[in-house]
Coordinates of N, CA and C in Angstrom, one line a residue:
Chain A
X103 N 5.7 -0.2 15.8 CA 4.4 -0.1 15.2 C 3.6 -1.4 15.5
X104 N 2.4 -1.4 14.9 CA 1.7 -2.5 15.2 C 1.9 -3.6 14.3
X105 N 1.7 -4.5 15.1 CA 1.7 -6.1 14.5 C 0.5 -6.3 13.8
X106 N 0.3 -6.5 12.4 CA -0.9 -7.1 11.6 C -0.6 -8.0 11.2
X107 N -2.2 -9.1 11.2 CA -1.6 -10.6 11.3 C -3.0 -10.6 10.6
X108 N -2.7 -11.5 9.3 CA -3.9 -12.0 8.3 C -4.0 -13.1 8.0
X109 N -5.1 -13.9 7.7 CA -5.4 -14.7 7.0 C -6.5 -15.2 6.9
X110 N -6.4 -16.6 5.6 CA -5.0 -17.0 5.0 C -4.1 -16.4 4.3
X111 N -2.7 -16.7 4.4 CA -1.8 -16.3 3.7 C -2.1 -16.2 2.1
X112 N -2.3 -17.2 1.6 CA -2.8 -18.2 0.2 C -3.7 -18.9 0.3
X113 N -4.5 -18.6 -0.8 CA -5.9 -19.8 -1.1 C -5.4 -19.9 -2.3
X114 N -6.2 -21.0 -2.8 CA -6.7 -21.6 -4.0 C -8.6 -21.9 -4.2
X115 N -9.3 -21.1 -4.7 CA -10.4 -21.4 -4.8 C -11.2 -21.5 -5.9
X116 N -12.5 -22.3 -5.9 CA -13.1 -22.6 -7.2 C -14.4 -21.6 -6.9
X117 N -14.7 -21.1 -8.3 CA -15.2 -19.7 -9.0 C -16.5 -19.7 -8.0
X118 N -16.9 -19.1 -8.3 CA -18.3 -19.6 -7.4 C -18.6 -19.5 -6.0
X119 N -17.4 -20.0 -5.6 CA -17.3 -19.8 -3.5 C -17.3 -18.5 -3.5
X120 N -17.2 -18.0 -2.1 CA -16.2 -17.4 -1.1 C -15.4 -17.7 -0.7
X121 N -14.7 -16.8 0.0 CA -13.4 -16.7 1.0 C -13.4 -15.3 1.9
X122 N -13.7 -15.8 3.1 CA -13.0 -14.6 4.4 C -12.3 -14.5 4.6
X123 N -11.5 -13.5 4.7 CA -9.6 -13.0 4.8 C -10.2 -12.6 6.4
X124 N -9.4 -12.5 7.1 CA -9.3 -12.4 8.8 C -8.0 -10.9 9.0
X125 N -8.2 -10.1 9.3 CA -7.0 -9.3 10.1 C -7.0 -8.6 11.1
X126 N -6.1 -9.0 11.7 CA -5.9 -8.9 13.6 C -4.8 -8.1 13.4
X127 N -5.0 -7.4 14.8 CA -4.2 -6.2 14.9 C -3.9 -6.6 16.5
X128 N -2.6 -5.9 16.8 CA -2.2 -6.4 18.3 C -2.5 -4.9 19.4
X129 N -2.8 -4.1 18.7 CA -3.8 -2.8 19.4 C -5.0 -2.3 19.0
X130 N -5.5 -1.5 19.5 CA -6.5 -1.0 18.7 C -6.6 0.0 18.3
X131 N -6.7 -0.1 17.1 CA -6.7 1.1 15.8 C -8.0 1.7 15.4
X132 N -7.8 2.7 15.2 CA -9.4 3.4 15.0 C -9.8 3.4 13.2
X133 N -8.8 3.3 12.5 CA -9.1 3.4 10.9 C -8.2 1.8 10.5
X134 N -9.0 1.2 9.7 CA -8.8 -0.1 9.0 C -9.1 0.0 7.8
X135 N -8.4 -0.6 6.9 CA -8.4 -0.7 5.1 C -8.6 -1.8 4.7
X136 N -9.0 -2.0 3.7 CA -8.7 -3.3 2.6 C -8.4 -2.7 1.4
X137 N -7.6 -3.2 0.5 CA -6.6 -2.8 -0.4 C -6.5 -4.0 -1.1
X138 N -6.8 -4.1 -2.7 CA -6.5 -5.1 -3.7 C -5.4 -5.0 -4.7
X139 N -4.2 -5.7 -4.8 CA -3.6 -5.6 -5.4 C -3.3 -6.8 -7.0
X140 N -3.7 -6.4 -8.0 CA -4.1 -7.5 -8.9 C -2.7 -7.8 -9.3
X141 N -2.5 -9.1 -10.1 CA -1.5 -8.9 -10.2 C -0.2 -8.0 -11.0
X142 N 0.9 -7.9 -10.6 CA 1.9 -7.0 -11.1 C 1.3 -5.8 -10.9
X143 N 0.6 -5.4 -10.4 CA 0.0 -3.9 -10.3 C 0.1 -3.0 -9.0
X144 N -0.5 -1.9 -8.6 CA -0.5 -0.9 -7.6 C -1.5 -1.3 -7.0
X145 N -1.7 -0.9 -5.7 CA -2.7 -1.1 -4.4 C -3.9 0.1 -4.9
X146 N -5.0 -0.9 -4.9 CA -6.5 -0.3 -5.3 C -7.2 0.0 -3.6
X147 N -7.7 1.0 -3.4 CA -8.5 1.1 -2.1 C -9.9 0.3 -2.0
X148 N -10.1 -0.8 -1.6 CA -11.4 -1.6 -1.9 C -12.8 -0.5 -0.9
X149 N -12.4 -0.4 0.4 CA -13.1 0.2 1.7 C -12.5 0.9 2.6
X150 N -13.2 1.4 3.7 CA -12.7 1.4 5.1 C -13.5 0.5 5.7
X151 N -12.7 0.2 6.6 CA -13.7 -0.7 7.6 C -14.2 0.0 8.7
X152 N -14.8 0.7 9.1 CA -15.6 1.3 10.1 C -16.5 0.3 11.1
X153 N -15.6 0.9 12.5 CA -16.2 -0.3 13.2 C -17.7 0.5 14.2
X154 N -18.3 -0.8 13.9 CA -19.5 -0.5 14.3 C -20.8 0.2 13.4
X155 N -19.8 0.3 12.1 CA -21.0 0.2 11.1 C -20.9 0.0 10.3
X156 N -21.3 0.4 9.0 CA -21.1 0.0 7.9 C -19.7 0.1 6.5
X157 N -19.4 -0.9 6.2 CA -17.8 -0.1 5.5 C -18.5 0.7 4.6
X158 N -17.3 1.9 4.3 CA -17.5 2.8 3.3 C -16.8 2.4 2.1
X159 N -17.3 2.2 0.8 CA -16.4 1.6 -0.5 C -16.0 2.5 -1.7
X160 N -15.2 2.3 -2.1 CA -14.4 2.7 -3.3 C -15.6 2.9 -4.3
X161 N -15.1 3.7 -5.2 CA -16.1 3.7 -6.3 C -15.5 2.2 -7.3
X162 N -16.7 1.6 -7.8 CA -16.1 0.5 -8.4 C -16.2 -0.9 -7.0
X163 N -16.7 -1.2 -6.0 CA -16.3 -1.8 -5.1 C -17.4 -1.8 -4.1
X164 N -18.7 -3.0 -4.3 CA -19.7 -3.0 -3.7 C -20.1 -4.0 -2.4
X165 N -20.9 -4.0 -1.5 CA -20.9 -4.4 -0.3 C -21.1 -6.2 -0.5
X166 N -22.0 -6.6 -1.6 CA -22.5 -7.5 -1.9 C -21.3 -8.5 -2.8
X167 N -20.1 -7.7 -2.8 CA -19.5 -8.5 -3.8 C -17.8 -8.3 -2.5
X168 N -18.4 -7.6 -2.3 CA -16.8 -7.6 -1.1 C -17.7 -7.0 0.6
X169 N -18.6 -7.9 1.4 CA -18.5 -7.9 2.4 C -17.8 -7.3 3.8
X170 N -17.9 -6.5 4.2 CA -16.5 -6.2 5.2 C -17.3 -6.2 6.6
X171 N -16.7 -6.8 7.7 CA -16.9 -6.7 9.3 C -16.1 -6.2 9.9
X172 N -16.5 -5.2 10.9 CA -15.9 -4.3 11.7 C -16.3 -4.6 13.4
X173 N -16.1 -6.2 13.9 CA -16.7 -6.0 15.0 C -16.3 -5.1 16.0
X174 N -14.7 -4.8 16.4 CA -13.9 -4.0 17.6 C -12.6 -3.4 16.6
X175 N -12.2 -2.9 17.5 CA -10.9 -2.2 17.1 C -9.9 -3.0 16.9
X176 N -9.8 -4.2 16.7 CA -8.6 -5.0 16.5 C -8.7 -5.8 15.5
X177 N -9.4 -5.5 15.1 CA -10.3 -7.1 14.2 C -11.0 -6.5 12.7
X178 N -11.3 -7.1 11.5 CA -11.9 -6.7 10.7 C -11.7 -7.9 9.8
X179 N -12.8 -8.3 8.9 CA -13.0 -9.3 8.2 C -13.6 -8.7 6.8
X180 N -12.7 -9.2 5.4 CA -13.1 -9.0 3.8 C -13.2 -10.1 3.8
X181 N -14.7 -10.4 2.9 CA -15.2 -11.6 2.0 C -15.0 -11.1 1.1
X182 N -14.5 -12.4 0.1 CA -14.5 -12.0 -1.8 C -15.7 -13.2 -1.9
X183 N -17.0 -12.8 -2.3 CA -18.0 -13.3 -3.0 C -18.1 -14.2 -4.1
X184 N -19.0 -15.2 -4.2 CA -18.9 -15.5 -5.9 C -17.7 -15.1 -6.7
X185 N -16.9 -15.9 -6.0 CA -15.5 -15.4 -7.3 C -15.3 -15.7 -8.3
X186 N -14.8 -14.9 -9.4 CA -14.7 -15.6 -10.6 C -12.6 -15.2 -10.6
X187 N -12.2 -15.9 -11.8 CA -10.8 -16.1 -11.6 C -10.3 -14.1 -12.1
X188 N -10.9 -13.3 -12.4 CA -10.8 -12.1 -12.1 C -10.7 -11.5 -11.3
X189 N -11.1 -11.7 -10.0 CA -11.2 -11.8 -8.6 C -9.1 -12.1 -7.8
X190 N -8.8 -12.6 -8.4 CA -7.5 -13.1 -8.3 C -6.6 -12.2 -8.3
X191 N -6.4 -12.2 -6.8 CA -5.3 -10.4 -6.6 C -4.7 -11.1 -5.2
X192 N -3.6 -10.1 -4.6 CA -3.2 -9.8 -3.4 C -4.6 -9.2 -2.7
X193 N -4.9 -9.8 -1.6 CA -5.7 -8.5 -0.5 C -5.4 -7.9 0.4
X194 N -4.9 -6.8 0.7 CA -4.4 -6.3 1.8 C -5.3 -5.6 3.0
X195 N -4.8 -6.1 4.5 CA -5.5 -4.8 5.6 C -3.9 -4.4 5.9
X196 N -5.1 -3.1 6.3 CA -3.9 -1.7 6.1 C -4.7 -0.9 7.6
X197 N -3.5 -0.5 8.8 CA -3.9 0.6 9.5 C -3.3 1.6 9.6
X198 N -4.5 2.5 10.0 CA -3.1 4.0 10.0 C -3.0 4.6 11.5
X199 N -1.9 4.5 11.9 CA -1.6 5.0 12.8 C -0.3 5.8 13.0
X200 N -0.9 7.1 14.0 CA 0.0 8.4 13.3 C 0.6 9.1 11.9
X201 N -1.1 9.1 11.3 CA -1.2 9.3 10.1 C -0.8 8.4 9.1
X202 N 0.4 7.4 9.6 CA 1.1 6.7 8.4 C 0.3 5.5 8.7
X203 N 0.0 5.0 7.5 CA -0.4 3.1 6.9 C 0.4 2.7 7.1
X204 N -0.1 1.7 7.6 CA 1.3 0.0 7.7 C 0.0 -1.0 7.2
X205 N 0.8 -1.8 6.9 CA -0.1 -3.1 6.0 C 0.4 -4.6 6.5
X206 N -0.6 -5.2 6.4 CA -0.4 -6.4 6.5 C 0.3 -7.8 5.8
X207 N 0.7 -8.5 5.4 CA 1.3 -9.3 4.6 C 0.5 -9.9 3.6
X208 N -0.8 -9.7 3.4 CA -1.5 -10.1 2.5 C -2.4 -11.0 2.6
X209 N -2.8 -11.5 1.4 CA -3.6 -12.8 1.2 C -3.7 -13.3 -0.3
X210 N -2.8 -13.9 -0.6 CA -2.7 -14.1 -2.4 C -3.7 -15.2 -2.5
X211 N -4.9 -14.3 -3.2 CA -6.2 -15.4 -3.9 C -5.8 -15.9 -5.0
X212 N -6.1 -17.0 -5.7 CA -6.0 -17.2 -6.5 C -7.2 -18.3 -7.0
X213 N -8.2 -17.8 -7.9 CA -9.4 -18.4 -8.5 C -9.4 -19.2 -9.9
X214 N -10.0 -20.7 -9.7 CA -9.8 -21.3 -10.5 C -11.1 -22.2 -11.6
Chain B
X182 N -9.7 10.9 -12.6 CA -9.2 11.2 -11.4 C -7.9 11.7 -10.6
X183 N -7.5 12.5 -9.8 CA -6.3 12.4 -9.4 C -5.3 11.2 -9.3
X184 N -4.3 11.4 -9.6 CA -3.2 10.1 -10.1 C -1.9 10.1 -9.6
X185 N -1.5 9.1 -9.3 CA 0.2 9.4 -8.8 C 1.0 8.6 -9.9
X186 N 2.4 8.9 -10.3 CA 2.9 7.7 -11.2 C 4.2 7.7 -11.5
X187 N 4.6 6.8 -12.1 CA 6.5 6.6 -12.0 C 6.9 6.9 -13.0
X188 N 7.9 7.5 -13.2 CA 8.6 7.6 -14.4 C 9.1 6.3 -14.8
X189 N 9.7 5.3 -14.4 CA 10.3 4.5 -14.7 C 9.8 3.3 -13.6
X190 N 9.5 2.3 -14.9 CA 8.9 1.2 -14.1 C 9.7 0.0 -13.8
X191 N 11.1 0.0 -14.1 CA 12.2 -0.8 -13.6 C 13.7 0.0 -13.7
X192 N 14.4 -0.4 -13.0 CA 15.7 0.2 -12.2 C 16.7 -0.8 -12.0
X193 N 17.2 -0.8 -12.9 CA 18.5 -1.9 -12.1 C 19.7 -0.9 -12.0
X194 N 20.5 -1.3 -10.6 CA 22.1 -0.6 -10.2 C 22.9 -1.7 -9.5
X195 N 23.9 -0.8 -10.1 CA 24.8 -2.0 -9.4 C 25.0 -1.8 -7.8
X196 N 25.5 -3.2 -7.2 CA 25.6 -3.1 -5.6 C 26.5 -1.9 -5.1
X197 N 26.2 -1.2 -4.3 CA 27.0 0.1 -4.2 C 26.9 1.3 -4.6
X198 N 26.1 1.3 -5.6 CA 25.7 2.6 -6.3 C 24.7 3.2 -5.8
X199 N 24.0 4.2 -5.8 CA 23.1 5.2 -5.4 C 22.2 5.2 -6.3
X200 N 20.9 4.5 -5.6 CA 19.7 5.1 -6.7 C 18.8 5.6 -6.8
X201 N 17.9 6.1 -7.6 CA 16.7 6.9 -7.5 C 15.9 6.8 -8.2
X202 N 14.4 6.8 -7.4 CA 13.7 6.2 -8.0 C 12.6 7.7 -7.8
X203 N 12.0 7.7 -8.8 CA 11.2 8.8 -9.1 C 9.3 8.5 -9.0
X204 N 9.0 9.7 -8.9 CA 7.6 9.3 -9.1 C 6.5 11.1 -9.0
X205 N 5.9 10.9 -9.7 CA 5.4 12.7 -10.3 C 3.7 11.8 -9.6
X206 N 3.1 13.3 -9.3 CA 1.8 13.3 -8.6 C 0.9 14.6 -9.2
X207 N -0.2 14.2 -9.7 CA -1.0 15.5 -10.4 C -2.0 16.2 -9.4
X208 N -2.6 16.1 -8.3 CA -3.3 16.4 -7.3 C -2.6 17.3 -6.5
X209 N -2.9 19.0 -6.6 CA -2.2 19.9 -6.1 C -2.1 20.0 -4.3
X210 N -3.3 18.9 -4.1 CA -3.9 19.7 -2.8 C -3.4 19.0 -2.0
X211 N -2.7 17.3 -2.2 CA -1.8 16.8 -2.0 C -0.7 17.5 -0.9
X212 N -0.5 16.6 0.3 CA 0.5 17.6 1.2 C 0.9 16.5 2.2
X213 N 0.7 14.9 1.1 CA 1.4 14.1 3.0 C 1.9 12.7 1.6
X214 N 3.2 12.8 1.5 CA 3.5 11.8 0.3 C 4.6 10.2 1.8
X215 N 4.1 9.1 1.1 CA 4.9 8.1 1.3 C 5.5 7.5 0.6
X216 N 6.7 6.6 0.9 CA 7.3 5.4 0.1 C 7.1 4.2 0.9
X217 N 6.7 3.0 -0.1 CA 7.2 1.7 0.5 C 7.9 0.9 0.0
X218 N 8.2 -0.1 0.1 CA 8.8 -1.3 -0.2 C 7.7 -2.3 0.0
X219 N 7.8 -3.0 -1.4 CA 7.2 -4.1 -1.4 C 8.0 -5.1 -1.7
X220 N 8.9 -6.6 -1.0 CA 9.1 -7.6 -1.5 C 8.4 -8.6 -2.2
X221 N 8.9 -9.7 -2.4 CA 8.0 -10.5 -3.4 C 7.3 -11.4 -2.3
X222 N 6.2 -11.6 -2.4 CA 5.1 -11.8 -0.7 C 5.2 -11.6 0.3
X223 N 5.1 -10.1 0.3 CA 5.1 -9.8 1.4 C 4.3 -8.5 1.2
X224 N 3.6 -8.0 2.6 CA 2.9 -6.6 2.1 C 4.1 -4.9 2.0
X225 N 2.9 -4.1 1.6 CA 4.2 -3.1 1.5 C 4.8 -2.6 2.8
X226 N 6.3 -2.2 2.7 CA 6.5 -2.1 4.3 C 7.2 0.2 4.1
X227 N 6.6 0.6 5.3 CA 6.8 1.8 5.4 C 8.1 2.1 5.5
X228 N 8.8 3.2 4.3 CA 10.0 3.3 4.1 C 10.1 4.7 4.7
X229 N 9.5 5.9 4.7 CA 9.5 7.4 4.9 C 8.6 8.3 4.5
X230 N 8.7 9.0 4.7 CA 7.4 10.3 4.6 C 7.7 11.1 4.7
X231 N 6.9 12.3 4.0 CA 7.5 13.9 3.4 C 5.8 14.4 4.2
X232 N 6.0 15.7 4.4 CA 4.7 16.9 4.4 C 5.6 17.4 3.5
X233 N 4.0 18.3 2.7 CA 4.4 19.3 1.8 C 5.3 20.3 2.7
X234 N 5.0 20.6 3.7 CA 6.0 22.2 4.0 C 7.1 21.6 4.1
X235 N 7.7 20.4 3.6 CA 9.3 20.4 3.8 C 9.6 19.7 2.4
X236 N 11.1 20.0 2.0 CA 11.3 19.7 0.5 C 12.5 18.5 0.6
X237 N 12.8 18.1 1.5 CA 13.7 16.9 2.0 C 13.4 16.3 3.4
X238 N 13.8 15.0 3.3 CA 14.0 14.5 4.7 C 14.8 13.1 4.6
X239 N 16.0 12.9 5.4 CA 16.8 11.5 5.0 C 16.3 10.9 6.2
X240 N 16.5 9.5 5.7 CA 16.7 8.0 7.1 C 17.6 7.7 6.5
X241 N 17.5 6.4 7.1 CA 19.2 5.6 7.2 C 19.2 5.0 5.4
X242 N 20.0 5.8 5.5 CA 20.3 5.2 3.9 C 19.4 5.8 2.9
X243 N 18.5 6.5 3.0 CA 17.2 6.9 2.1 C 16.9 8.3 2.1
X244 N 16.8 8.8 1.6 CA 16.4 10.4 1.4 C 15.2 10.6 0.4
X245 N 14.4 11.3 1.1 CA 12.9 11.4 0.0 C 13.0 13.4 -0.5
X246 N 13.1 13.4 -1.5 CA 13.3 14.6 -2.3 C 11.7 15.0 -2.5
X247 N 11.2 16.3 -2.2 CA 9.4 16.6 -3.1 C 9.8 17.9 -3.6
X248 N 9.5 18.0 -4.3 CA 9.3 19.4 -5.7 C 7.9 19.9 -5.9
X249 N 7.2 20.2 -5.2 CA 6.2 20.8 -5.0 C 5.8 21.2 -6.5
X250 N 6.6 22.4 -6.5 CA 6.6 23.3 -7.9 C 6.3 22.4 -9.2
X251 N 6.6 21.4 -9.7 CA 6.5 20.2 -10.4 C 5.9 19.0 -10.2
X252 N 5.5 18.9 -8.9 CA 4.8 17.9 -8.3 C 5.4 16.6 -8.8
X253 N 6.8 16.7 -8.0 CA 7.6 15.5 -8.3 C 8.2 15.0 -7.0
X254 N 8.4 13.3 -6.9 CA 8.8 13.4 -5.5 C 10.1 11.9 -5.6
X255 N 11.1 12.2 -5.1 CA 12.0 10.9 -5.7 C 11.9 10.4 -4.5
X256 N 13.1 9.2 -4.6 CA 13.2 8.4 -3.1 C 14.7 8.0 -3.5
X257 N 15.8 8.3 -3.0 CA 17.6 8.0 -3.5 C 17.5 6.8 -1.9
X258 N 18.3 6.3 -2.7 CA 18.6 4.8 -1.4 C 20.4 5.2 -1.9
X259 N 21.0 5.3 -0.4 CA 22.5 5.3 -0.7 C 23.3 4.0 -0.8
X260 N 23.9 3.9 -1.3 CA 24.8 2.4 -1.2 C 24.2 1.3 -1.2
X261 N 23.5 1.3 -2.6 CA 22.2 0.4 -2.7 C 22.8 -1.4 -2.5
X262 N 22.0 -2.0 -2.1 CA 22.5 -3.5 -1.3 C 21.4 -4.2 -2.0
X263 N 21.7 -5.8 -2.1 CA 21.2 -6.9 -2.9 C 19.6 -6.5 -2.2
X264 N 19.8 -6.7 -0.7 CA 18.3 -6.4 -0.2 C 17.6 -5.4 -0.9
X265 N 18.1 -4.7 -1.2 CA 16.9 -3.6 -1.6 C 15.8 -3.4 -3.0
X266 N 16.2 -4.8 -3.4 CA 15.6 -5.5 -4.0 C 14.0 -5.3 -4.2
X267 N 13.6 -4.9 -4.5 CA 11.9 -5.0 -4.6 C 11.2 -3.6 -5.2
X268 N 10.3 -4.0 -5.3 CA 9.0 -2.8 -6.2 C 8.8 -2.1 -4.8
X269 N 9.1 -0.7 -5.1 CA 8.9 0.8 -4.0 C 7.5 1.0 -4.9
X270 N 6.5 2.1 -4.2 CA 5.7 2.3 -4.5 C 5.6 3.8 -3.5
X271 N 5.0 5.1 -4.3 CA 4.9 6.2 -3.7 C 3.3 5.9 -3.8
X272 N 3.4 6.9 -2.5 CA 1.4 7.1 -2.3 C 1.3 8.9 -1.7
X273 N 0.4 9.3 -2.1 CA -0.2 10.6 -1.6 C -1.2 10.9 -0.7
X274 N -1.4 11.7 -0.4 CA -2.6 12.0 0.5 C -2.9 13.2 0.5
X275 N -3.9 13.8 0.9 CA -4.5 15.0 0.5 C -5.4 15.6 1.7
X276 N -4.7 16.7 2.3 CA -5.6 17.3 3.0 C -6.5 16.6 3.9
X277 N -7.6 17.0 4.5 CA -8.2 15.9 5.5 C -8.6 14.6 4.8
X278 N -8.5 14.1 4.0 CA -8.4 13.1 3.1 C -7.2 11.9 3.5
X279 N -8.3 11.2 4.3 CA -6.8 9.6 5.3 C -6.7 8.9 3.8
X280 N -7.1 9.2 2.5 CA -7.3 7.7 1.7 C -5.7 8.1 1.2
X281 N -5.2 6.8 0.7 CA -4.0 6.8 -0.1 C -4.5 6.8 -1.6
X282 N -3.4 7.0 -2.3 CA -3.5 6.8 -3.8 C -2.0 6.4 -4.2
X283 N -1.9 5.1 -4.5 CA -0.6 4.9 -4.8 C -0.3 4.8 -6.3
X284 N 1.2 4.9 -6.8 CA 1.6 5.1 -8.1 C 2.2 4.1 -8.5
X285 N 2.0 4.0 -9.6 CA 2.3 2.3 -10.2 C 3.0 1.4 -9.7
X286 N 4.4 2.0 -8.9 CA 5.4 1.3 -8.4 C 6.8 0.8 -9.9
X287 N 8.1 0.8 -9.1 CA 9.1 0.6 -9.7 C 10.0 -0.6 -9.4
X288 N 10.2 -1.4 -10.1 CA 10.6 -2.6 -9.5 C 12.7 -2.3 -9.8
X289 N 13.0 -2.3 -8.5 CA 14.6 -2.1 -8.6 C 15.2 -3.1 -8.2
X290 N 16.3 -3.5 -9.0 CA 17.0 -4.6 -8.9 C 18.3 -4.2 -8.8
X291 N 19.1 -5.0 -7.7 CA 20.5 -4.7 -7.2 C 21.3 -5.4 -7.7
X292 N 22.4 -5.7 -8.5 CA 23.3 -6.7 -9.2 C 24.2 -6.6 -8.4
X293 N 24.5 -7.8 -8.0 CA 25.6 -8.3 -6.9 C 27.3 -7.4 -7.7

């Protein structure tokens, strides 16, 4: 399967910033995810990443507050916005290939 | 909304034993179920996968049971090992529908 490679692994950030999560893929995949997992909890679908246009989002999960880039097929970038310490989850990319998702190792935010 | 979810949200067995972990899904239209494994940081890793037109399928050590009729779907690990350690998580899918929906997750613990 394919190799997904993210980051950063872990932040620490103060309320207010941002942060761009990075996930690279070692082929190219035609469907890309981001996936929040808060903590102790189940994987929330944030988007798709759709390359070359616009992500499509979850209900609850807006462009201006989670950013997503889709430059090529290997690549895709989630910003978390103005964070406040609610914000504070796992974020996952996720691709599907032959129908099955594989995921990436994460990005444990944590806002302070 | 459609929902997937666990009967039991922790599992402990002893090393050696056989376990099973459960998980019921209310979305009839539902017809492509997964399992993963989630360790403690790390993302979830793909364990198996069911279509609805089949009511069993084993891997190495793992067998995923679906009950259609009931819309129940388990996941038995044979000769369960310290490794196997971690929160599984079932997800569904639905007809031309690529999104996941995953279910709370069960956190199983192996006693040496």
């Amino acid at each position: 399967s394919a190799v997904i490679s993210q980051k950063p692994s872990r932040d620490i950030c103060q309320r207010g910033t941002s942060l761009t999560i990075q996930c690279q893929v070692d082929s190219q995949v035609t469907m890309m995810f981001w996936y929040r997992q808060q903590p102790g909890q189940s994987l929330t679908l944030i988007a798709t990443a759709n390359q070359g246009s616009e992500a499509t989002y979850e209900s609850g999960f807006v462009i201006d507050k989670f950013p997503i880039s889709r430059p090529n097929l290997t690549f895709s970038t989630l910003t978390v916005s103005n964070m406040s310490p609610e914000d504070s989850s796992i974020y996952l990319c996720s691709i599907l290939t032959d129908q099955r998702a594989f995921f990436g190792q994460g990005t444990r935010l944590t806002v302070v | 909304g459609e929902s997937v979810g666990l009967h039991l949200p922790t599992l402990s067995v002893q090393e050696g034993d056989n376990s099973i972990i459960n998980c019921a899904y209310s979305n009839s239209a539902s017809d492509y179920f997964i399992w993963y494994k989630q360790e403690s940081g790390k993302g979830p890793q793909f364990i198996i996968d069911i279509r609805s037109n089949m009511d069993k399928r084993q891997g190495q050590r793992v067998t995923v049971l679906l009950n259609k009729t009931v819309k129940h779907l388990s996941l038995q690990i044979a000769a369960t090992q310290p490794g196997d350690s971690a929160v599984y998580f079932c997800a569904e899918r639905g007809g031309s529908n690529y999104k996941l929906t995953f279910g709370k997750g069960t956190l199983l613990t192996v006693n040496p």
